[in-house]
CSV table of C-alpha atoms in Angstrom, one decimal:
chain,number,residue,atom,x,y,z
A,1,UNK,CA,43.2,-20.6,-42.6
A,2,UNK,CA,45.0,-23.3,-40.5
A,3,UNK,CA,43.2,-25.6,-38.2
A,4,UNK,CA,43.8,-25.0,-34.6
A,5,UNK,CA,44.3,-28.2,-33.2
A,6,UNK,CA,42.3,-28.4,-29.9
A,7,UNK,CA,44.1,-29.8,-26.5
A,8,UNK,CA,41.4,-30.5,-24.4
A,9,UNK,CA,40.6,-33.9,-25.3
A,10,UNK,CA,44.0,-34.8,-25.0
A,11,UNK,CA,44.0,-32.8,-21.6
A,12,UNK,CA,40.9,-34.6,-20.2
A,13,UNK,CA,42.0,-38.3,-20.8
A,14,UNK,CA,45.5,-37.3,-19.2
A,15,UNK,CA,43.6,-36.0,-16.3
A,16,UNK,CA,41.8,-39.6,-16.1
A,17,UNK,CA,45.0,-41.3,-16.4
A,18,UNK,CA,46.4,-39.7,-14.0
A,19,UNK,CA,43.6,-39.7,-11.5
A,20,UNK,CA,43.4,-43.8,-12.0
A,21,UNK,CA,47.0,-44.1,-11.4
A,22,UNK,CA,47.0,-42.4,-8.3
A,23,UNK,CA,44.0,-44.9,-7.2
A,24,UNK,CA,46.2,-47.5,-8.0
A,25,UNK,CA,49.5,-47.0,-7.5
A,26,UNK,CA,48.0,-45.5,-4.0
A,27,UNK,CA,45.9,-48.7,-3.3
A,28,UNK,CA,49.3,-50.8,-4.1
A,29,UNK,CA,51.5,-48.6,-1.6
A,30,UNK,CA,48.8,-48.6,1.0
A,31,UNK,CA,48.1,-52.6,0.4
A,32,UNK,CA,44.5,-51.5,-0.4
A,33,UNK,CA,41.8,-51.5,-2.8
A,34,UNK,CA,41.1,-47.8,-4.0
A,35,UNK,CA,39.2,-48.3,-7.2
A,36,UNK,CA,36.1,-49.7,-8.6
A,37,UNK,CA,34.3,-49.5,-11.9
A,38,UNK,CA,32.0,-46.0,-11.1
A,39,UNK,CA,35.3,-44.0,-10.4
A,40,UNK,CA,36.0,-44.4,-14.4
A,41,UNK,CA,33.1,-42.5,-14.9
A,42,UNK,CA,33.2,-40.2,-12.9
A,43,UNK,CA,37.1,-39.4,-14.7
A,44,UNK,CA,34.9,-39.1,-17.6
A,45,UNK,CA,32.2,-36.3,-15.9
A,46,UNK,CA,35.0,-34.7,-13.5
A,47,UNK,CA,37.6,-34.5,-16.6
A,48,UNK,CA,35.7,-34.0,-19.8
A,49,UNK,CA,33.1,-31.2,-18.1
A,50,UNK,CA,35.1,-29.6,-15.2
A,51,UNK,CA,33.0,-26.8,-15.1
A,52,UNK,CA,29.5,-29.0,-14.8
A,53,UNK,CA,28.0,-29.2,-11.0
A,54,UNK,CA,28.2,-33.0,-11.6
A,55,UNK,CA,32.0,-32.5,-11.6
A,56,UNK,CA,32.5,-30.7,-8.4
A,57,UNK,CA,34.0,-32.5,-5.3
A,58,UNK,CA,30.5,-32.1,-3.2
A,59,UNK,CA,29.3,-33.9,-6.0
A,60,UNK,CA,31.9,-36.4,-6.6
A,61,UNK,CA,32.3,-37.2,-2.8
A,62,UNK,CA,29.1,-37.2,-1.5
A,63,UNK,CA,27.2,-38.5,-4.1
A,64,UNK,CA,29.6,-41.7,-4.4
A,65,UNK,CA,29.4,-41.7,-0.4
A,66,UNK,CA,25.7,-41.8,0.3
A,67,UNK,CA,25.1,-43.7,-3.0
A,68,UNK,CA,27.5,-46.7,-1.6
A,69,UNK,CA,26.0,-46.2,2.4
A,70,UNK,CA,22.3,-47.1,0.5
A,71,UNK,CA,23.7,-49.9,-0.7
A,72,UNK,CA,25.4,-51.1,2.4
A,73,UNK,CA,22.0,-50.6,4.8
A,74,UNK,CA,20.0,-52.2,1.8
A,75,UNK,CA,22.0,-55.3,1.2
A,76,UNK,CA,22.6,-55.8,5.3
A,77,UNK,CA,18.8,-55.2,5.5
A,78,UNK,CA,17.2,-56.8,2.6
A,79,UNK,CA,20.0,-59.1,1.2
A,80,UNK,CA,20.6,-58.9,-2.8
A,81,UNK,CA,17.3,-59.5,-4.8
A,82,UNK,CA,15.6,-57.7,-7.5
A,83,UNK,CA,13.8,-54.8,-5.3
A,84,UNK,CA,16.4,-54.3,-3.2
A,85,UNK,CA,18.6,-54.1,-6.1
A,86,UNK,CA,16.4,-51.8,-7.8
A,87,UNK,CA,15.3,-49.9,-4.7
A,88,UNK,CA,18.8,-49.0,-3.7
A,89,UNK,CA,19.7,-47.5,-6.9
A,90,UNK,CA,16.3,-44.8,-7.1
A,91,UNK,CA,16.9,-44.1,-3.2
A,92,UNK,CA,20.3,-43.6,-4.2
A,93,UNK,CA,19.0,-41.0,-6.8
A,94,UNK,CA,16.2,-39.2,-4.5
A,95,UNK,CA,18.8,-38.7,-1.8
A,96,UNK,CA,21.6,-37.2,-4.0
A,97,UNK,CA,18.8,-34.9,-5.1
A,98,UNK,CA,18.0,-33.8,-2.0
A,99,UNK,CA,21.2,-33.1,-0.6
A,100,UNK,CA,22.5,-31.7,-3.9
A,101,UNK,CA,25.4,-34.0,-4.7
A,102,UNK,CA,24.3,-35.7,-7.8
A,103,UNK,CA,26.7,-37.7,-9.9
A,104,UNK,CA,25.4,-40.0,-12.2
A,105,UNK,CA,28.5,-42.7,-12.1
A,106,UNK,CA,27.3,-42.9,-7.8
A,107,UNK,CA,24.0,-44.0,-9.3
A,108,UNK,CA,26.1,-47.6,-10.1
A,109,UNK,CA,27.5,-48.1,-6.3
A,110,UNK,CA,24.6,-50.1,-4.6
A,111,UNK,CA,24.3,-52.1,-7.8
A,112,UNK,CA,28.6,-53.0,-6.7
A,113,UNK,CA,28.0,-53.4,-3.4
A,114,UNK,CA,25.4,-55.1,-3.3
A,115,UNK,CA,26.4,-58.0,-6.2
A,116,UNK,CA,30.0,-57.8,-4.5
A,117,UNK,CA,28.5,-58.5,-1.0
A,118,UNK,CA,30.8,-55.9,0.1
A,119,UNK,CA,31.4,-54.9,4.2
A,120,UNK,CA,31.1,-51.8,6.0
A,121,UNK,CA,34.4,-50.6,5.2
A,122,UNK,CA,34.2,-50.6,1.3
A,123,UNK,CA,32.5,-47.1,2.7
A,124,UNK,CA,36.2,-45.7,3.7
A,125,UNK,CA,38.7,-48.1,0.9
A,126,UNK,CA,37.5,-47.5,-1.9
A,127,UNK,CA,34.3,-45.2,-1.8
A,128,UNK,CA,35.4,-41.9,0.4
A,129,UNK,CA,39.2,-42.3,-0.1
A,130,UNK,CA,38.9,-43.3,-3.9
A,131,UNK,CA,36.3,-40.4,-4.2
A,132,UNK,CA,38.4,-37.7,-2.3
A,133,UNK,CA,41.4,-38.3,-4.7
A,134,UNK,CA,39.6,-38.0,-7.7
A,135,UNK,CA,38.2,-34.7,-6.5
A,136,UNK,CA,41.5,-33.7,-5.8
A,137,UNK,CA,42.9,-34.3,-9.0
A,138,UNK,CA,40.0,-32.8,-10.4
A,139,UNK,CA,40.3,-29.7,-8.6
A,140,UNK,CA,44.1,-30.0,-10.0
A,141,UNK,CA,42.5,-30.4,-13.2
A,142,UNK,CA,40.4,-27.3,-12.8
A,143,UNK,CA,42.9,-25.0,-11.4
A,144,UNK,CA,45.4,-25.9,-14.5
A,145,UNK,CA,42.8,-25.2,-17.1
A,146,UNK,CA,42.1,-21.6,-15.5
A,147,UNK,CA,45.9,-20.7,-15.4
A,148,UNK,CA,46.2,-22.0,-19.4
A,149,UNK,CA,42.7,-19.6,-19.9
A,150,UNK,CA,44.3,-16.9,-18.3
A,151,UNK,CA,47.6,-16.9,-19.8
A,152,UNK,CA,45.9,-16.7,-23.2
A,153,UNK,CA,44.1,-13.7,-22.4
């Protein structure tokens, strides 16, 4: 019996591809930053396990939005030392929790903005406009995978 050779993989780190590019070439266009390091994993959750609640835009969005605002209130508070550092990152983690948007890769935005001294606007450019787009190209993602499903039915 011949082995079936299985797409998905190759599907998945397309779909990353693609959803970086659009960060960048997007950021380039726009004369803006769209991308930092926790938007690579969350290519690998939102691409790799479409299907998982961690993958879903609430998730994706709001998890890297609230995730980045605790960092910005804890580093114009408290300034960048080893409790606010590690403060931010577990009240980054009780309030995805409680408003149902956890994404791991979000757990790693105070931890940037904080050691990257970032402003209030790294809340809009990169956080909720990087975020958005990866949803949407994960929702892209998603829909493509059903309509390959379906047509194999």
């Amino acid at each position: 019996m011949p082995v079936k050779w299985n797409w998905k993989p190759l599907a998945a780190a397309a779909g990353g591809t693609i959803a970086i590019a659009i960060l960048l070439l997007l950021g380039d266009v726009m004369s803006i930053s769209l991308l930092m390091a926790p938007f690579g994993a969350s290519c690998v959750i939102a691409f790799i396990l479409p299907d998982s609640p961690l993958a879903k835009a609430r998730s994706i969005i709001g998890g890297h939005v609230i995730s980045a605002g605790v960092g910005l209130v804890m580093l114009h508070l408290f300034g960048t030392s080893i409790w606010s550092l590690a403060l931010s990152v577990g009240l980054s983690i009780l309030l995805m929790q409680y408003t149902r948007t956890v994404h791991p890769p979000a757990g790693a935005d105070p931890l940037v903005v904080m050691l990257g001294g970032a402003g209030w606007s790294f809340l809009i450019t990169p956080v909720l406009l990087g975020a958005v787009l990866i949803a949407l190209a994960a929702y892209g993602y998603r829909k493509l995978l059903s309509s390959k499903a379906a047509k194999r039915e």
